[in-house]
mmCIF file of C-alpha atoms in Angstrom:
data_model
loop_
_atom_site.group_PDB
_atom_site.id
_atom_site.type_symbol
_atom_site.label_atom_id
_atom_site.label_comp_id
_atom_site.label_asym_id
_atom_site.label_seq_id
_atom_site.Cartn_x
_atom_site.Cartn_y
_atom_site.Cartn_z
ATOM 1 C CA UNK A 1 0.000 0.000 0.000
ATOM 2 C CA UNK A 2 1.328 3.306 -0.883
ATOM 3 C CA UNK A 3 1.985 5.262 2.172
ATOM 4 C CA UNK A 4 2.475 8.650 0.311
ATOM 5 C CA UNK A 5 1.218 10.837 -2.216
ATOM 6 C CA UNK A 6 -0.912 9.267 -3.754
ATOM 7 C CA UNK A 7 -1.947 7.840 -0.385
ATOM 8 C CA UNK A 8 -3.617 4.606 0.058
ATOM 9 C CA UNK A 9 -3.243 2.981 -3.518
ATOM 10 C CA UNK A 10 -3.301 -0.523 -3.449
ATOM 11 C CA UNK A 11 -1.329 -3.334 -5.063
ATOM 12 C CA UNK A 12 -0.799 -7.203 -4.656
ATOM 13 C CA UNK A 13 2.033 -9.159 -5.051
ATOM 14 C CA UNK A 14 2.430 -13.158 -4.621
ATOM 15 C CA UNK A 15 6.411 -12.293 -4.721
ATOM 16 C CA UNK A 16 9.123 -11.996 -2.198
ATOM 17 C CA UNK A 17 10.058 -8.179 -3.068
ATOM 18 C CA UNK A 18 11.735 -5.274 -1.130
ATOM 19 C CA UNK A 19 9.758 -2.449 -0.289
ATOM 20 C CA UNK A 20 11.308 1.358 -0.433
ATOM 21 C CA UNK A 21 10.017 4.055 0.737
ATOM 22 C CA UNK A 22 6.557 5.455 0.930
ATOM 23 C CA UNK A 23 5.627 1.922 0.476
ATOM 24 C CA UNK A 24 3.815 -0.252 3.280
ATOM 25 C CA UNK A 25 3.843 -3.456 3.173
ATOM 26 C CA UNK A 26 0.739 -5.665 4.598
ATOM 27 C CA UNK A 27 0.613 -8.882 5.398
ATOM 28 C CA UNK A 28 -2.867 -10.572 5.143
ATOM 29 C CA UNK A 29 -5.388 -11.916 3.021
ATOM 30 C CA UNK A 30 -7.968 -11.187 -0.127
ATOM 31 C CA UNK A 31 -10.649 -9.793 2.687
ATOM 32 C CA UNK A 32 -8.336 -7.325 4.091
ATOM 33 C CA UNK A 33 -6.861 -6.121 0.912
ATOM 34 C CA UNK A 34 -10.710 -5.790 -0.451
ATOM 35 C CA UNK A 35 -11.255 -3.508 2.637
ATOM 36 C CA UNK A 36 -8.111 -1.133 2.620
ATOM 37 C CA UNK A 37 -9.097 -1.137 -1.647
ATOM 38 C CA UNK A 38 -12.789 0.247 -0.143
ATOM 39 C CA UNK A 39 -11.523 2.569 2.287
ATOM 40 C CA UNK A 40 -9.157 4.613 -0.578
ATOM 41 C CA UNK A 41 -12.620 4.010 -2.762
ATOM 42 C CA UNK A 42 -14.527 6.128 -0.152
ATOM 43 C CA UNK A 43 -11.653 8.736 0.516
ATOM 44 C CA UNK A 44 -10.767 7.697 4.041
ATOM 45 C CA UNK A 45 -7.095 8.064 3.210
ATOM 46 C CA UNK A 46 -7.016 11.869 2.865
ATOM 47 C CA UNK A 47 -9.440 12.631 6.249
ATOM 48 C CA UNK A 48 -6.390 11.078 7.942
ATOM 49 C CA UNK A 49 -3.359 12.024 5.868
ATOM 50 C CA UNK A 50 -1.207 14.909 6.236
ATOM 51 C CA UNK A 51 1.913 17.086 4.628
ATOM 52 C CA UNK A 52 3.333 20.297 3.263
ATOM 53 C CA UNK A 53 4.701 19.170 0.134
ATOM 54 C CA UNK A 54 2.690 15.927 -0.365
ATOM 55 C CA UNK A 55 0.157 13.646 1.513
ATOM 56 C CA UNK A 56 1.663 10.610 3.639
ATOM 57 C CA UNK A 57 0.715 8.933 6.517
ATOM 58 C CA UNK A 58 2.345 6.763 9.195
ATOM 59 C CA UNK A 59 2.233 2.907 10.871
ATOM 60 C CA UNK A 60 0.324 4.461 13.601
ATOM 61 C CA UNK A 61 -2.610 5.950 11.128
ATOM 62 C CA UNK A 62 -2.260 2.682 8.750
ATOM 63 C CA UNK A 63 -2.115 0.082 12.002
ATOM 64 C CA UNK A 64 -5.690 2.062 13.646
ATOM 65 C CA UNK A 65 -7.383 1.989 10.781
ATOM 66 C CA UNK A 66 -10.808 0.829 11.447
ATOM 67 C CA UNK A 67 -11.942 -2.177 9.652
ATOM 68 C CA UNK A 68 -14.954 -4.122 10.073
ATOM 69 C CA UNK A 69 -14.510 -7.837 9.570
ATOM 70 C CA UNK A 70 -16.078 -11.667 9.909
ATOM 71 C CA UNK A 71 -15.112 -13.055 13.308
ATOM 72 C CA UNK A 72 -15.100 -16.141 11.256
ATOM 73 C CA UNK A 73 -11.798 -16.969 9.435
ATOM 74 C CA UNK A 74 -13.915 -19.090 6.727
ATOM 75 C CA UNK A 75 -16.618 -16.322 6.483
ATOM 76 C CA UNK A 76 -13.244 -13.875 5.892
ATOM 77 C CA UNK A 77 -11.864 -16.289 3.325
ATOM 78 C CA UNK A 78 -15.431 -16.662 1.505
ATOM 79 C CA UNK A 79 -16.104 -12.667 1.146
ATOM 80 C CA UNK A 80 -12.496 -11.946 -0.002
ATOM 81 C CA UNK A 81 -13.138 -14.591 -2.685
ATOM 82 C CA UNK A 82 -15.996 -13.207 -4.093
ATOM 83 C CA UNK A 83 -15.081 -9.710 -3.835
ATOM 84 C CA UNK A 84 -11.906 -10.319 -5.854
ATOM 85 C CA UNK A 85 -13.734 -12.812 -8.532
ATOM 86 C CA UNK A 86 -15.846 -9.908 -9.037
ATOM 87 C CA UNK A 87 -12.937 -7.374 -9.584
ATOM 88 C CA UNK A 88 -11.597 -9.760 -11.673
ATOM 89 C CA UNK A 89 -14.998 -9.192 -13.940
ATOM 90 C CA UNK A 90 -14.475 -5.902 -13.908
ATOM 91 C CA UNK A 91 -11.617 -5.594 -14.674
ATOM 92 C CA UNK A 92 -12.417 -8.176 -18.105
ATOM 93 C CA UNK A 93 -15.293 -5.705 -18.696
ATOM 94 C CA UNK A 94 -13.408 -2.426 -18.607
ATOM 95 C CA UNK A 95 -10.771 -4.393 -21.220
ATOM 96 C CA UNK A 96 -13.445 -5.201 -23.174
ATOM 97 C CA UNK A 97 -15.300 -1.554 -23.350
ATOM 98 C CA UNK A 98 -12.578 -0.049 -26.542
ATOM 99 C CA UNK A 99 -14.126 -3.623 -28.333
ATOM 100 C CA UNK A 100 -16.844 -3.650 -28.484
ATOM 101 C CA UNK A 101 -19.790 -0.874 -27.768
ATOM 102 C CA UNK A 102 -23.560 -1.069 -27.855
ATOM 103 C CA UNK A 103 -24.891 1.417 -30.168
ATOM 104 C CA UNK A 104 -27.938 3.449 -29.390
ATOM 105 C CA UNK A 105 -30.392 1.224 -30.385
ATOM 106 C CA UNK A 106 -28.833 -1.341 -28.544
ATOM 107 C CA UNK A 107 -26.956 -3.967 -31.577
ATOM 108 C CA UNK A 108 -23.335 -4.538 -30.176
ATOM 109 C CA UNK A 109 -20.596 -3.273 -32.422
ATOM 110 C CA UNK A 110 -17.598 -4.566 -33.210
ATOM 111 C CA UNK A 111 -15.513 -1.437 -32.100
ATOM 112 C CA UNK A 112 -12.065 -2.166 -33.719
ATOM 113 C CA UNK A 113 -13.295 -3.109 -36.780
ATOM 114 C CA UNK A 114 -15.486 0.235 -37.223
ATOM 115 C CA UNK A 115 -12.460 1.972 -36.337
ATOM 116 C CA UNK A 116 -10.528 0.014 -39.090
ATOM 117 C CA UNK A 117 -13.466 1.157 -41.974
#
Protein backbone atom coordinates (compact mmCIF):
# COMPACT_ATOMS: atom_id res chain seq x y z
CA UNK A 1 0.00 0.00 0.00
CA UNK A 2 1.33 3.31 -0.88
CA UNK A 3 1.99 5.26 2.17
CA UNK A 4 2.48 8.65 0.31
CA UNK A 5 1.22 10.84 -2.22
CA UNK A 6 -0.91 9.27 -3.75
CA UNK A 7 -1.95 7.84 -0.38
CA UNK A 8 -3.62 4.61 0.06
CA UNK A 9 -3.24 2.98 -3.52
CA UNK A 10 -3.30 -0.52 -3.45
CA UNK A 11 -1.33 -3.33 -5.06
CA UNK A 12 -0.80 -7.20 -4.66
CA UNK A 13 2.03 -9.16 -5.05
CA UNK A 14 2.43 -13.16 -4.62
CA UNK A 15 6.41 -12.29 -4.72
CA UNK A 16 9.12 -12.00 -2.20
CA UNK A 17 10.06 -8.18 -3.07
CA UNK A 18 11.74 -5.27 -1.13
CA UNK A 19 9.76 -2.45 -0.29
CA UNK A 20 11.31 1.36 -0.43
CA UNK A 21 10.02 4.05 0.74
CA UNK A 22 6.56 5.45 0.93
CA UNK A 23 5.63 1.92 0.48
CA UNK A 24 3.82 -0.25 3.28
CA UNK A 25 3.84 -3.46 3.17
CA UNK A 26 0.74 -5.67 4.60
CA UNK A 27 0.61 -8.88 5.40
CA UNK A 28 -2.87 -10.57 5.14
CA UNK A 29 -5.39 -11.92 3.02
CA UNK A 30 -7.97 -11.19 -0.13
CA UNK A 31 -10.65 -9.79 2.69
CA UNK A 32 -8.34 -7.33 4.09
CA UNK A 33 -6.86 -6.12 0.91
CA UNK A 34 -10.71 -5.79 -0.45
CA UNK A 35 -11.26 -3.51 2.64
CA UNK A 36 -8.11 -1.13 2.62
CA UNK A 37 -9.10 -1.14 -1.65
CA UNK A 38 -12.79 0.25 -0.14
CA UNK A 39 -11.52 2.57 2.29
CA UNK A 40 -9.16 4.61 -0.58
CA UNK A 41 -12.62 4.01 -2.76
CA UNK A 42 -14.53 6.13 -0.15
CA UNK A 43 -11.65 8.74 0.52
CA UNK A 44 -10.77 7.70 4.04
CA UNK A 45 -7.09 8.06 3.21
CA UNK A 46 -7.02 11.87 2.87
CA UNK A 47 -9.44 12.63 6.25
CA UNK A 48 -6.39 11.08 7.94
CA UNK A 49 -3.36 12.02 5.87
CA UNK A 50 -1.21 14.91 6.24
CA UNK A 51 1.91 17.09 4.63
CA UNK A 52 3.33 20.30 3.26
CA UNK A 53 4.70 19.17 0.13
CA UNK A 54 2.69 15.93 -0.36
CA UNK A 55 0.16 13.65 1.51
CA UNK A 56 1.66 10.61 3.64
CA UNK A 57 0.71 8.93 6.52
CA UNK A 58 2.35 6.76 9.20
CA UNK A 59 2.23 2.91 10.87
CA UNK A 60 0.32 4.46 13.60
CA UNK A 61 -2.61 5.95 11.13
CA UNK A 62 -2.26 2.68 8.75
CA UNK A 63 -2.11 0.08 12.00
CA UNK A 64 -5.69 2.06 13.65
CA UNK A 65 -7.38 1.99 10.78
CA UNK A 66 -10.81 0.83 11.45
CA UNK A 67 -11.94 -2.18 9.65
CA UNK A 68 -14.95 -4.12 10.07
CA UNK A 69 -14.51 -7.84 9.57
CA UNK A 70 -16.08 -11.67 9.91
CA UNK A 71 -15.11 -13.05 13.31
CA UNK A 72 -15.10 -16.14 11.26
CA UNK A 73 -11.80 -16.97 9.43
CA UNK A 74 -13.91 -19.09 6.73
CA UNK A 75 -16.62 -16.32 6.48
CA UNK A 76 -13.24 -13.87 5.89
CA UNK A 77 -11.86 -16.29 3.33
CA UNK A 78 -15.43 -16.66 1.51
CA UNK A 79 -16.10 -12.67 1.15
CA UNK A 80 -12.50 -11.95 0.00
CA UNK A 81 -13.14 -14.59 -2.68
CA UNK A 82 -16.00 -13.21 -4.09
CA UNK A 83 -15.08 -9.71 -3.84
CA UNK A 84 -11.91 -10.32 -5.85
CA UNK A 85 -13.73 -12.81 -8.53
CA UNK A 86 -15.85 -9.91 -9.04
CA UNK A 87 -12.94 -7.37 -9.58
CA UNK A 88 -11.60 -9.76 -11.67
CA UNK A 89 -15.00 -9.19 -13.94
CA UNK A 90 -14.48 -5.90 -13.91
CA UNK A 91 -11.62 -5.59 -14.67
CA UNK A 92 -12.42 -8.18 -18.11
CA UNK A 93 -15.29 -5.71 -18.70
CA UNK A 94 -13.41 -2.43 -18.61
CA UNK A 95 -10.77 -4.39 -21.22
CA UNK A 96 -13.44 -5.20 -23.17
CA UNK A 97 -15.30 -1.55 -23.35
CA UNK A 98 -12.58 -0.05 -26.54
CA UNK A 99 -14.13 -3.62 -28.33
CA UNK A 100 -16.84 -3.65 -28.48
CA UNK A 101 -19.79 -0.87 -27.77
CA UNK A 102 -23.56 -1.07 -27.86
CA UNK A 103 -24.89 1.42 -30.17
CA UNK A 104 -27.94 3.45 -29.39
CA UNK A 105 -30.39 1.22 -30.38
CA UNK A 106 -28.83 -1.34 -28.54
CA UNK A 107 -26.96 -3.97 -31.58
CA UNK A 108 -23.33 -4.54 -30.18
CA UNK A 109 -20.60 -3.27 -32.42
CA UNK A 110 -17.60 -4.57 -33.21
CA UNK A 111 -15.51 -1.44 -32.10
CA UNK A 112 -12.06 -2.17 -33.72
CA UNK A 113 -13.30 -3.11 -36.78
CA UNK A 114 -15.49 0.23 -37.22
CA UNK A 115 -12.46 1.97 -36.34
CA UNK A 116 -10.53 0.01 -39.09
CA UNK A 117 -13.47 1.16 -41.97
Amino acid sequence: MSVRAPVGAMGKTAYDVVLGRGVAGIDGNEFLFQALSKKEAEGYWSTVSAGSTFDSINGDELRNTPVNYPRSKPEREAVGSCLSRIDTLITLHQRMGPIFCFCAHGSRTNFASTLQG
